[in-house]
PDB file of C-alpha atoms and ligand atoms in Angstrom:
ATOM      1  CA  MET A   8      21.961 -20.553  63.055  1.00 42.00           C
ATOM      2  CA  MET A   9      21.641 -17.296  64.164  1.00 43.00           C
ATOM      3  CA  VAL A  10      22.319 -14.076  62.055  1.00 44.00           C
ATOM      4  CA  PRO A  11      21.507 -10.930  63.637  1.00 47.00           C
ATOM      5  CA  GLN A  12      19.326  -8.410  61.904  1.00 44.00           C
ATOM      6  CA  ALA A  13      21.487  -6.240  59.541  1.00 43.00           C
ATOM      7  CA  PRO A  14      22.041  -3.058  59.551  1.00 43.00           C
ATOM      8  CA  GLY A  15      22.696  -3.151  55.521  1.00 38.00           C
ATOM      9  CA  ALA A  16      19.102  -4.268  54.792  1.00 35.00           C
ATOM     10  CA  ARG A  17      17.813  -0.367  55.350  1.00 35.00           C
ATOM     11  CA  LEU A  18      19.575   0.579  53.694  1.00 32.00           C
ATOM     12  CA  ARG A  19      18.427  -1.309  49.834  1.00 34.00           C
ATOM     13  CA  SER A  20      15.288  -0.918  50.929  1.00 33.00           C
ATOM     14  CA  LEU A  21      15.480   3.002  50.998  1.00 34.00           C
ATOM     15  CA  GLY A  22      18.211   2.545  47.869  1.00 33.00           C
ATOM     16  CA  SER A  23      15.125   0.738  45.509  1.00 35.00           C
ATOM     17  CA  ARG A  24      12.076   3.119  46.811  1.00 39.00           C
ATOM     18  CA  ALA A  25      14.202   6.517  45.964  1.00 37.00           C
ATOM     19  CA  THR A  26      15.778   5.833  42.918  1.00 40.00           C
ATOM     20  CA  GLY A  27      11.437   3.785  41.480  1.00 41.00           C
ATOM     21  CA  ARG A  28      10.513   7.307  42.304  1.00 49.00           C
ATOM     22  CA  GLY A  29      12.760   9.226  39.320  1.00 49.00           C
ATOM     23  CA  ALA A  30      16.526   9.052  40.071  1.00 54.00           C
ATOM     24  CA  PRO A  31      17.248  11.710  43.601  1.00 65.00           C
ATOM     25  CA  TRP A  32      20.492  10.442  42.964  1.00 64.00           C
ATOM     26  CA  ALA A  33      21.454  12.907  45.942  1.00 67.00           C
ATOM     27  CA  LEU A  34      19.057  11.593  48.192  1.00 64.00           C
ATOM     28  CA  VAL A  35      20.601   8.238  47.233  1.00 61.00           C
ATOM     29  CA  LEU A  36      24.383   9.293  48.218  1.00 59.00           C
ATOM     30  CA  LEU A  37      22.752  10.462  51.026  1.00 60.00           C
ATOM     31  CA  ILE A  38      21.797   6.971  52.233  1.00 58.00           C
ATOM     32  CA  LEU A  39      25.414   5.958  51.024  1.00 56.00           C
ATOM     33  CA  LEU A  40      26.955   8.150  52.560  1.00 59.00           C
ATOM     34  CA  ALA A  41      24.790   7.386  56.057  1.00 57.00           C
ATOM     35  CA  PHE A  42      25.244   3.923  55.934  1.00 57.00           C
ATOM     36  CA  PRO A  43      28.400   2.745  54.603  1.00 57.00           C
ATOM     37  CA  ALA A  44      28.774  -1.000  52.992  1.00 65.00           C
ATOM     38  CA  LEU A  45      27.259  -3.835  55.152  1.00 75.00           C
ATOM     39  CA  ALA A  46      30.547  -5.471  56.882  1.00 82.00           C
ATOM     40  CA  GLU A  47      31.009  -9.034  56.134  1.00 91.00           C
ATOM     41  CA  VAL A  48      30.761 -10.715  59.315  1.00 95.00           C
ATOM     42  CA  ARG A  49      28.918 -13.755  60.086  1.00 96.00           C
ATOM     43  CA  LEU A  50      28.067 -15.538  63.433  1.00 97.00           C
ATOM     44  CA  SER A  51      27.061 -18.969  64.413  1.00 95.00           C
ATOM     45  CA  GLY A  52      25.617 -20.609  67.559  1.00 95.00           C
ATOM     46  CA  SER A  53      22.683 -18.786  69.431  1.00 96.00           C
ATOM     47  CA  ILE A  54      23.068 -16.042  71.126  1.00 97.00           C
ATOM     48  CA  GLU A  55      22.594 -16.186  74.372  1.00 98.00           C
ATOM     49  CA  GLN A  56      23.189 -15.823  78.232  1.00 98.00           C
ATOM     50  CA  GLY A  57      25.657 -18.559  78.848  1.00 98.00           C
ATOM     51  CA  ALA A  58      26.751 -19.949  74.893  1.00 98.00           C
ATOM     52  CA  LEU A  59      29.879 -19.940  72.862  1.00 98.00           C
ATOM     53  CA  VAL A  60      29.004 -17.950  69.585  1.00 98.00           C
ATOM     54  CA  LEU A  61      31.355 -18.195  66.928  1.00 98.00           C
ATOM     55  CA  GLY A  62      32.108 -16.014  63.795  1.00 97.00           C
ATOM     56  CA  GLN A  63      33.827 -15.238  60.582  1.00 97.00           C
ATOM     57  CA  ALA A  64      34.885 -11.672  59.563  1.00 97.00           C
ATOM     58  CA  LEU A  65      37.277 -10.405  56.371  1.00 96.00           C
ATOM     59  CA  PRO A  66      40.849 -10.886  57.703  1.00 96.00           C
ATOM     60  CA  GLY A  67      42.473  -8.315  59.020  1.00 96.00           C
ATOM     61  CA  THR A  68      39.405  -7.138  60.915  1.00 97.00           C
ATOM     62  CA  ARG A  69      39.393  -5.905  63.856  1.00 97.00           C
ATOM     63  CA  LEU A  70      36.323  -6.559  66.796  1.00 98.00           C
ATOM     64  CA  ARG A  71      35.013  -4.920  69.968  1.00 98.00           C
ATOM     65  CA  LEU A  72      32.910  -6.715  71.103  1.00 97.00           C
ATOM     66  CA  ASP A  73      31.039  -3.932  74.376  1.00 96.00           C
ATOM     67  CA  GLY A  74      34.738  -2.300  74.320  1.00 95.00           C
ATOM     68  CA  VAL A  75      36.469  -5.523  74.503  1.00 95.00           C
ATOM     69  CA  PRO A  76      38.820  -6.359  72.254  1.00 96.00           C
ATOM     70  CA  VAL A  77      38.307 -10.022  70.546  1.00 97.00           C
ATOM     71  CA  MET A  78      41.003 -12.005  69.023  1.00 97.00           C
ATOM     72  CA  VAL A  79      40.338 -12.554  65.176  1.00 98.00           C
ATOM     73  CA  GLY A  80      42.797 -15.318  63.553  1.00 98.00           C
ATOM     74  CA  PRO A  81      44.504 -14.583  59.887  1.00 97.00           C
ATOM     75  CA  ASP A  82      41.885 -16.069  58.726  1.00 96.00           C
ATOM     76  CA  GLY A  83      39.287 -13.723  59.980  1.00 97.00           C
ATOM     77  CA  ARG A  84      37.813 -16.205  62.426  1.00 98.00           C
ATOM     78  CA  PHE A  85      37.034 -15.055  65.763  1.00 98.00           C
ATOM     79  CA  ALA A  86      35.112 -16.453  68.944  1.00 98.00           C
ATOM     80  CA  LEU A  87      32.647 -14.151  71.516  1.00 98.00           C
ATOM     81  CA  GLY A  88      31.370 -15.630  75.224  1.00 98.00           C
ATOM     82  CA  PHE A  89      28.248 -14.409  76.660  1.00 98.00           C
ATOM     83  CA  GLY A  90      28.770 -14.443  80.488  1.00 97.00           C
ATOM     84  CA  ARG A  91      26.132 -15.954  83.061  1.00 97.00           C
ATOM     85  CA  GLU A  92      25.074 -12.136  83.770  1.00 96.00           C
ATOM     86  CA  ALA A  93      25.477 -11.034  79.729  1.00 97.00           C
ATOM     87  CA  ASN A  94      23.327  -7.498  79.354  1.00 97.00           C
ATOM     88  CA  ASP A  95      20.120  -7.649  76.433  1.00 97.00           C
ATOM     89  CA  LYS A  96      21.847  -6.533  74.355  1.00 97.00           C
ATOM     90  CA  ALA A  97      25.733  -6.426  72.853  1.00 97.00           C
ATOM     91  CA  GLU A  98      27.598  -3.732  70.516  1.00 97.00           C
ATOM     92  CA  LEU A  99      30.221  -4.859  68.212  1.00 97.00           C
ATOM     93  CA  LEU A 100      32.469  -2.809  67.112  1.00 97.00           C
ATOM     94  CA  ILE A 101      33.490  -3.669  63.546  1.00 97.00           C
ATOM     95  CA  GLU A 102      36.745  -2.268  61.751  1.00 97.00           C
ATOM     96  CA  GLU A 103      37.307  -3.888  58.177  1.00 95.00           C
ATOM     97  CA  PRO A 104      40.562  -2.800  56.615  1.00 93.00           C
ATOM     98  CA  GLY A 105      40.121   1.007  54.757  1.00 91.00           C
ATOM     99  CA  GLN A 106      36.143   0.782  56.115  1.00 90.00           C
ATOM    100  CA  SER A 107      35.128   3.365  59.064  1.00 91.00           C
ATOM    101  CA  ALA A 108      34.265   1.804  62.312  1.00 94.00           C
ATOM    102  CA  GLN A 109      30.252   0.087  61.799  1.00 95.00           C
ATOM    103  CA  THR A 110      28.400  -0.791  65.410  1.00 95.00           C
ATOM    104  CA  MET A 111      26.362  -4.316  65.213  1.00 95.00           C
ATOM    105  CA  THR A 112      23.894  -4.812  67.711  1.00 96.00           C
ATOM    106  CA  LEU A 113      23.765  -8.366  68.901  1.00 97.00           C
ATOM    107  CA  HIS A 114      20.162  -9.048  71.209  1.00 97.00           C
ATOM    108  CA  VAL A 115      21.202 -11.622  73.683  1.00 98.00           C
ATOM    109  CA  THR A 116      18.317 -14.182  75.223  1.00 98.00           C
ATOM    110  CA  PRO A 117      18.137 -14.498  78.851  1.00 97.00           C
ATOM    111  CA  ARG A 118      18.690 -17.605  80.239  1.00 97.00           C
ATOM    112  CA  SER A 119      17.319 -18.882  83.990  1.00 95.00           C
ATOM    113  CA  TRP A 120      19.507 -20.378  86.601  1.00 95.00           C
ATOM    114  CA  ASP A 121      18.919 -23.186  89.175  1.00 91.00           C
ATOM    115  CA  ILE A 122      19.054 -21.160  92.612  1.00 92.00           C
ATOM    116  CA  GLN A 123      19.456 -23.138  96.133  1.00 89.00           C
ATOM    117  CA  ARG A 124      19.121 -20.996  98.939  1.00 89.00           C
ATOM    118  CA  ILE A 125      20.457 -23.040 102.254  1.00 83.00           C
ATOM    119  CA  GLU A 126      20.289 -21.142 105.726  1.00 85.00           C
ATOM    120  CA  GLY A 127      21.156 -22.271 109.154  1.00 81.00           C
ATOM    121  CA  LEU A 128      24.500 -23.707 108.310  1.00 75.00           C
ATOM    122  CA  PRO A 129      27.445 -23.967 110.540  1.00 75.00           C
ATOM    123  CA  GLU A 130      29.564 -20.379 109.956  1.00 71.00           C
ATOM    124  CA  LYS A 131      32.914 -22.717 109.706  1.00 64.00           C
ATOM    125  CA  GLN A 132      31.455 -24.611 106.084  1.00 61.00           C
ATOM    126  CA  VAL A 133      30.424 -21.020 104.540  1.00 63.00           C
ATOM    127  CA  THR A 134      33.934 -19.404 104.971  1.00 74.00           C
ATOM    128  CA  PRO A 135      37.439 -21.029 104.173  1.00 81.00           C
ATOM    129  CA  ASP A 136      39.886 -19.963 107.052  1.00 88.00           C
ATOM    130  CA  PRO A 137      42.705 -17.298 105.725  1.00 91.00           C
ATOM    131  CA  LYS A 138      45.197 -19.687 104.520  1.00 92.00           C
ATOM    132  CA  THR A 139      43.234 -20.923 102.179  1.00 91.00           C
ATOM    133  CA  LEU A 140      42.217 -18.541 101.269  1.00 92.00           C
ATOM    134  CA  GLU A 141      45.577 -16.917 100.463  1.00 93.00           C
ATOM    135  CA  ARG A 142      46.218 -20.835  99.025  1.00 93.00           C
ATOM    136  CA  ILE A 143      42.984 -19.897  96.202  1.00 92.00           C
ATOM    137  CA  LYS A 144      43.916 -16.732  95.421  1.00 93.00           C
ATOM    138  CA  ARG A 145      46.951 -18.209  94.531  1.00 93.00           C
ATOM    139  CA  GLU A 146      45.640 -21.013  92.719  1.00 93.00           C
ATOM    140  CA  ASN A 147      43.337 -18.564  91.088  1.00 91.00           C
ATOM    141  CA  GLU A 148      46.164 -16.001  89.475  1.00 92.00           C
ATOM    142  CA  TRP A 149      48.073 -19.232  87.958  1.00 89.00           C
ATOM    143  CA  ILE A 150      44.248 -19.995  86.658  1.00 90.00           C
ATOM    144  CA  ALA A 151      43.962 -16.225  85.160  1.00 90.00           C
ATOM    145  CA  ASP A 152      47.488 -16.263  83.712  1.00 90.00           C
ATOM    146  CA  ALA A 153      47.112 -19.804  81.603  1.00 88.00           C
ATOM    147  CA  ARG A 154      43.981 -18.633  80.257  1.00 88.00           C
ATOM    148  CA  ALA A 155      45.490 -14.875  78.855  1.00 87.00           C
ATOM    149  CA  HIS A 156      47.922 -16.434  76.846  1.00 86.00           C
ATOM    150  CA  SER A 157      46.012 -17.591  74.065  1.00 95.00           C
ATOM    151  CA  LYS A 158      47.325 -18.789  70.799  1.00 96.00           C
ATOM    152  CA  PRO A 159      46.241 -16.410  67.509  1.00 96.00           C
ATOM    153  CA  GLU A 160      44.500 -19.131  65.195  1.00 96.00           C
ATOM    154  CA  ALA A 161      41.693 -20.805  65.768  1.00 97.00           C
ATOM    155  CA  LEU A 162      43.060 -24.702  67.086  1.00 97.00           C
ATOM    156  CA  PHE A 163      38.708 -25.350  67.355  1.00 97.00           C
ATOM    157  CA  GLN A 164      37.667 -25.318  64.015  1.00 94.00           C
ATOM    158  CA  THR A 165      38.048 -29.086  63.306  1.00 93.00           C
ATOM    159  CA  GLY A 166      35.303 -28.794  65.466  1.00 97.00           C
ATOM    160  CA  PHE A 167      34.658 -29.782  69.817  1.00 98.00           C
ATOM    161  CA  GLN A 168      32.726 -33.272  71.578  1.00 98.00           C
ATOM    162  CA  ARG A 169      32.361 -34.395  74.815  1.00 97.00           C
ATOM    163  CA  PRO A 170      35.019 -34.786  76.883  1.00 98.00           C
ATOM    164  CA  ALA A 171      33.816 -38.009  78.969  1.00 98.00           C
ATOM    165  CA  GLU A 172      30.444 -40.240  78.849  1.00 96.00           C
ATOM    166  CA  GLY A 173      27.777 -40.154  81.842  1.00 95.00           C
ATOM    167  CA  VAL A 174      24.711 -38.456  82.745  1.00 96.00           C
ATOM    168  CA  VAL A 175      25.045 -34.623  83.444  1.00 96.00           C
ATOM    169  CA  SER A 176      24.898 -34.400  87.077  1.00 94.00           C
ATOM    170  CA  GLY A 177      25.933 -30.349  87.184  1.00 94.00           C
ATOM    171  CA  VAL A 178      24.205 -27.827  85.284  1.00 96.00           C
ATOM    172  CA  PHE A 179      25.844 -24.234  84.251  1.00 97.00           C
ATOM    173  CA  GLY A 180      25.043 -21.255  86.460  1.00 96.00           C
ATOM    174  CA  SER A 181      23.667 -22.891  89.307  1.00 95.00           C
ATOM    175  CA  GLN A 182      24.414 -21.030  92.377  1.00 95.00           C
ATOM    176  CA  ARG A 183      23.844 -21.765  95.932  1.00 91.00           C
ATOM    177  CA  ILE A 184      23.169 -19.556  98.493  1.00 91.00           C
ATOM    178  CA  LEU A 185      24.676 -20.661 101.956  1.00 86.00           C
ATOM    179  CA  ASN A 186      23.794 -18.393 105.236  1.00 86.00           C
ATOM    180  CA  GLY A 187      22.444 -15.792 102.978  1.00 87.00           C
ATOM    181  CA  GLN A 188      26.264 -15.431 101.146  1.00 87.00           C
ATOM    182  CA  ALA A 189      25.716 -16.114  97.431  1.00 89.00           C
ATOM    183  CA  ARG A 190      28.698 -18.774  96.209  1.00 87.00           C
ATOM    184  CA  SER A 191      30.135 -18.576  93.008  1.00 89.00           C
ATOM    185  CA  PRO A 192      28.090 -19.685  90.229  1.00 94.00           C
ATOM    186  CA  HIS A 193      28.651 -23.529  89.055  1.00 94.00           C
ATOM    187  CA  SER A 194      31.343 -22.582  85.788  1.00 95.00           C
ATOM    188  CA  GLY A 195      30.899 -25.585  83.931  1.00 97.00           C
ATOM    189  CA  VAL A 196      29.092 -28.862  83.281  1.00 97.00           C
ATOM    190  CA  ASP A 197      29.912 -31.954  85.384  1.00 96.00           C
ATOM    191  CA  PHE A 198      29.311 -35.398  84.037  1.00 97.00           C
ATOM    192  CA  ALA A 199      29.072 -38.013  86.806  1.00 96.00           C
ATOM    193  CA  ALA A 200      31.547 -41.176  85.657  1.00 97.00           C
ATOM    194  CA  PRO A 201      33.358 -44.094  87.456  1.00 97.00           C
ATOM    195  CA  VAL A 202      36.931 -42.794  88.992  1.00 97.00           C
ATOM    196  CA  GLY A 203      39.126 -43.984  86.333  1.00 98.00           C
ATOM    197  CA  ALA A 204      36.937 -43.379  82.877  1.00 98.00           C
ATOM    198  CA  PRO A 205      38.241 -41.651  80.242  1.00 98.00           C
ATOM    199  CA  VAL A 206      38.615 -37.561  80.149  1.00 98.00           C
ATOM    200  CA  LEU A 207      39.136 -36.672  76.279  1.00 98.00           C
ATOM    201  CA  ALA A 208      40.331 -33.479  74.796  1.00 98.00           C
ATOM    202  CA  ALA A 209      37.183 -31.594  73.705  1.00 98.00           C
ATOM    203  CA  ALA A 210      38.852 -30.259  70.588  1.00 98.00           C
ATOM    204  CA  ASP A 211      41.993 -29.560  69.517  1.00 98.00           C
ATOM    205  CA  GLY A 212      44.518 -27.186  71.252  1.00 98.00           C
ATOM    206  CA  VAL A 213      47.818 -26.869  73.281  1.00 98.00           C
ATOM    207  CA  VAL A 214      47.985 -28.238  77.382  1.00 98.00           C
ATOM    208  CA  VAL A 215      48.786 -24.731  79.866  1.00 97.00           C
ATOM    209  CA  MET A 216      48.316 -26.361  82.278  1.00 96.00           C
ATOM    210  CA  ALA A 217      48.447 -29.827  83.902  1.00 96.00           C
ATOM    211  CA  GLU A 218      48.356 -29.991  87.696  1.00 90.00           C
ATOM    212  CA  GLY A 219      47.912 -32.554  90.122  1.00 88.00           C
ATOM    213  CA  ASP A 220      46.698 -30.890  93.356  1.00 91.00           C
ATOM    214  CA  LEU A 221      44.246 -27.733  93.366  1.00 93.00           C
ATOM    215  CA  PHE A 222      42.289 -26.597  96.297  1.00 91.00           C
ATOM    216  CA  TYR A 223      39.100 -26.816  94.226  1.00 89.00           C
ATOM    217  CA  THR A 224      39.719 -28.158  91.305  1.00 93.00           C
ATOM    218  CA  GLY A 225      42.464 -31.480  92.200  1.00 95.00           C
ATOM    219  CA  GLN A 226      44.095 -32.952  89.353  1.00 97.00           C
ATOM    220  CA  THR A 227      43.352 -30.533  86.329  1.00 97.00           C
ATOM    221  CA  VAL A 228      44.484 -29.838  83.166  1.00 97.00           C
ATOM    222  CA  MET A 229      43.186 -26.951  80.482  1.00 97.00           C
ATOM    223  CA  ILE A 230      43.527 -26.372  77.381  1.00 98.00           C
ATOM    224  CA  ASP A 231      43.959 -23.611  75.555  1.00 98.00           C
ATOM    225  CA  HIS A 232      41.845 -23.615  71.924  1.00 98.00           C
ATOM    226  CA  GLY A 233      43.340 -20.805  70.320  1.00 98.00           C
ATOM    227  CA  LEU A 234      41.393 -16.905  69.728  1.00 98.00           C
ATOM    228  CA  GLY A 235      40.491 -16.957  73.637  1.00 97.00           C
ATOM    229  CA  VAL A 236      39.087 -20.267  73.911  1.00 98.00           C
ATOM    230  CA  ASN A 237      39.725 -22.179  76.197  1.00 97.00           C
ATOM    231  CA  THR A 238      38.449 -25.406  78.429  1.00 98.00           C
ATOM    232  CA  VAL A 239      39.404 -27.199  81.687  1.00 97.00           C
ATOM    233  CA  TYR A 240      38.914 -30.602  83.636  1.00 98.00           C
ATOM    234  CA  ALA A 241      38.986 -30.918  86.654  1.00 97.00           C
ATOM    235  CA  HIS A 242      38.454 -33.404  89.642  1.00 96.00           C
ATOM    236  CA  MET A 243      40.958 -36.332  87.524  1.00 97.00           C
ATOM    237  CA  SER A 244      42.155 -39.433  89.246  1.00 97.00           C
ATOM    238  CA  GLY A 245      45.158 -38.563  86.740  1.00 98.00           C
ATOM    239  CA  ILE A 246      46.561 -36.343  83.884  1.00 98.00           C
ATOM    240  CA  SER A 247      48.187 -38.022  80.857  1.00 98.00           C
ATOM    241  CA  VAL A 248      49.594 -34.659  79.337  1.00 98.00           C
ATOM    242  CA  LYS A 249      52.289 -32.543  79.891  1.00 97.00           C
ATOM    243  CA  LEU A 250      52.295 -28.618  80.408  1.00 96.00           C
ATOM    244  CA  GLY A 251      53.107 -27.653  76.229  1.00 96.00           C
ATOM    245  CA  GLN A 252      51.930 -30.554  74.743  1.00 98.00           C
ATOM    246  CA  ARG A 253      49.522 -30.266  71.328  1.00 98.00           C
ATOM    247  CA  VAL A 254      46.214 -32.277  71.337  1.00 98.00           C
ATOM    248  CA  ILE A 255      43.865 -33.413  69.250  1.00 98.00           C
ATOM    249  CA  LYS A 256      40.232 -33.892  69.998  1.00 98.00           C
ATOM    250  CA  GLY A 257      39.053 -36.387  71.460  1.00 98.00           C
ATOM    251  CA  GLN A 258      42.929 -37.310  73.052  1.00 98.00           C
ATOM    252  CA  ALA A 259      42.794 -39.462  76.203  1.00 98.00           C
ATOM    253  CA  ILE A 260      44.551 -36.551  78.682  1.00 98.00           C
ATOM    254  CA  GLY A 261      43.491 -37.947  81.728  1.00 98.00           C
ATOM    255  CA  LYS A 262      41.208 -39.975  84.105  1.00 98.00           C
ATOM    256  CA  VAL A 263      38.191 -39.341  85.569  1.00 98.00           C
ATOM    257  CA  GLY A 264      38.602 -38.920  89.941  1.00 97.00           C
ATOM    258  CA  ALA A 265      36.904 -37.377  92.608  1.00 95.00           C
ATOM    259  CA  SER A 266      40.425 -35.023  93.548  1.00 94.00           C
ATOM    260  CA  GLY A 267      40.071 -31.309  94.635  1.00 92.00           C
ATOM    261  CA  ARG A 268      36.969 -30.651  96.663  1.00 88.00           C
ATOM    262  CA  ALA A 269      34.389 -33.230  95.180  1.00 87.00           C
ATOM    263  CA  THR A 270      31.398 -34.781  96.768  1.00 86.00           C
ATOM    264  CA  GLY A 271      32.122 -38.017  94.089  1.00 92.00           C
ATOM    265  CA  PRO A 272      33.907 -38.924  91.312  1.00 96.00           C
ATOM    266  CA  HIS A 273      32.588 -37.155  88.084  1.00 96.00           C
ATOM    267  CA  LEU A 274      34.207 -34.821  85.471  1.00 98.00           C
ATOM    268  CA  HIS A 275      34.277 -30.455  85.777  1.00 97.00           C
ATOM    269  CA  TRP A 276      34.341 -29.382  82.465  1.00 98.00           C
ATOM    270  CA  GLY A 277      34.695 -25.813  82.369  1.00 98.00           C
ATOM    271  CA  LEU A 278      34.658 -23.716  78.782  1.00 98.00           C
ATOM    272  CA  SER A 279      35.720 -19.993  78.609  1.00 97.00           C
ATOM    273  CA  VAL A 280      36.131 -17.469  76.015  1.00 97.00           C
ATOM    274  CA  GLY A 281      39.083 -14.722  78.062  1.00 93.00           C
ATOM    275  CA  ALA A 282      37.723 -14.808  80.987  1.00 90.00           C
ATOM    276  CA  VAL A 283      34.266 -14.753  80.657  1.00 95.00           C
ATOM    277  CA  LYS A 284      33.192 -18.312  81.660  1.00 97.00           C
ATOM    278  CA  LEU A 285      30.246 -20.369  79.438  1.00 98.00           C
ATOM    279  CA  ASP A 286      28.131 -23.354  79.279  1.00 98.00           C
ATOM    280  CA  PRO A 287      30.661 -25.711  77.240  1.00 98.00           C
ATOM    281  CA  LEU A 288      27.422 -27.846  76.685  1.00 97.00           C
ATOM    282  CA  SER A 289      27.527 -24.920  73.955  1.00 97.00           C
ATOM    283  CA  ALA A 290      30.275 -25.743  72.249  1.00 98.00           C
ATOM    284  CA  LEU A 291      28.667 -29.132  71.016  1.00 97.00           C
ATOM    285  CA  LYS A 292      27.098 -27.325  68.767  1.00 95.00           C
ATOM    286  CA  PHE A 293      30.015 -26.662  67.293  1.00 96.00           C
ATOM    287  CA  SER A 294      30.723 -30.523  66.393  1.00 90.00           C
ATOM    288  CA  GLN A 295      31.551 -31.167  62.516  1.00 72.00           C
TER     289      GLN A 295
HETATM  290 ZN1   ZN B 301      31.240 -28.679  88.497  1.00 87.13          ZN
END
């Protein structure tokens, strides 16, 4: 749990000093006008690159993170995502019902990422052919579309769990640079597990993608957990859920495999808030 520095702390210390000197009420009033009541926003999780952070605001509060609207549930719950490249500071604009807007500055802890440079590869291995590029583009559009429609409520509030047994064989954010060309950073975490091992829903949600053959990720399931939070399960050898199906945390959704572009059987697990890809392991703090 990490609570950012509250702007209201300054108001309280200034106020008590002013009254102690013989009630210069005009000064107190001026300070009150300059520093409105502290917004009732609580955050939990570590504010760092790649992390999911959950929050609670007053119902009806409107939020923007660095100008991007944040979905807030009817109960005031919300989720923030700090991407791999997040700046060291982020501004959370808070508009509580009937109050003027306030800004909370969030300090984002940087992380270091595993970068591998590989030179001298044949060019064919580096760049996919135009037909394949076209297919990848089309599939990326489906994926973006599936992510774009999220339920306006915190289906994730019963917490998150690991979706598979097995050691972590690939970490979030690692990147390979092939012949000087930077590939996309690894967008999730890999668990090494045998073909056929169960894949479980990491949290309650609704299946928004159940595809049998995507170029990179093969048999792929995507689950919307509400308020923009989304998980993806890739390279499976079987899918046991259907598009639109409600699932609960720990429910079997398929089997581990090596479909799509995979060098061996494993589960690739991804997490995002909106379009921001996050380290899925950051969600396991919220295991309840
Ligand atoms: Zn992976």
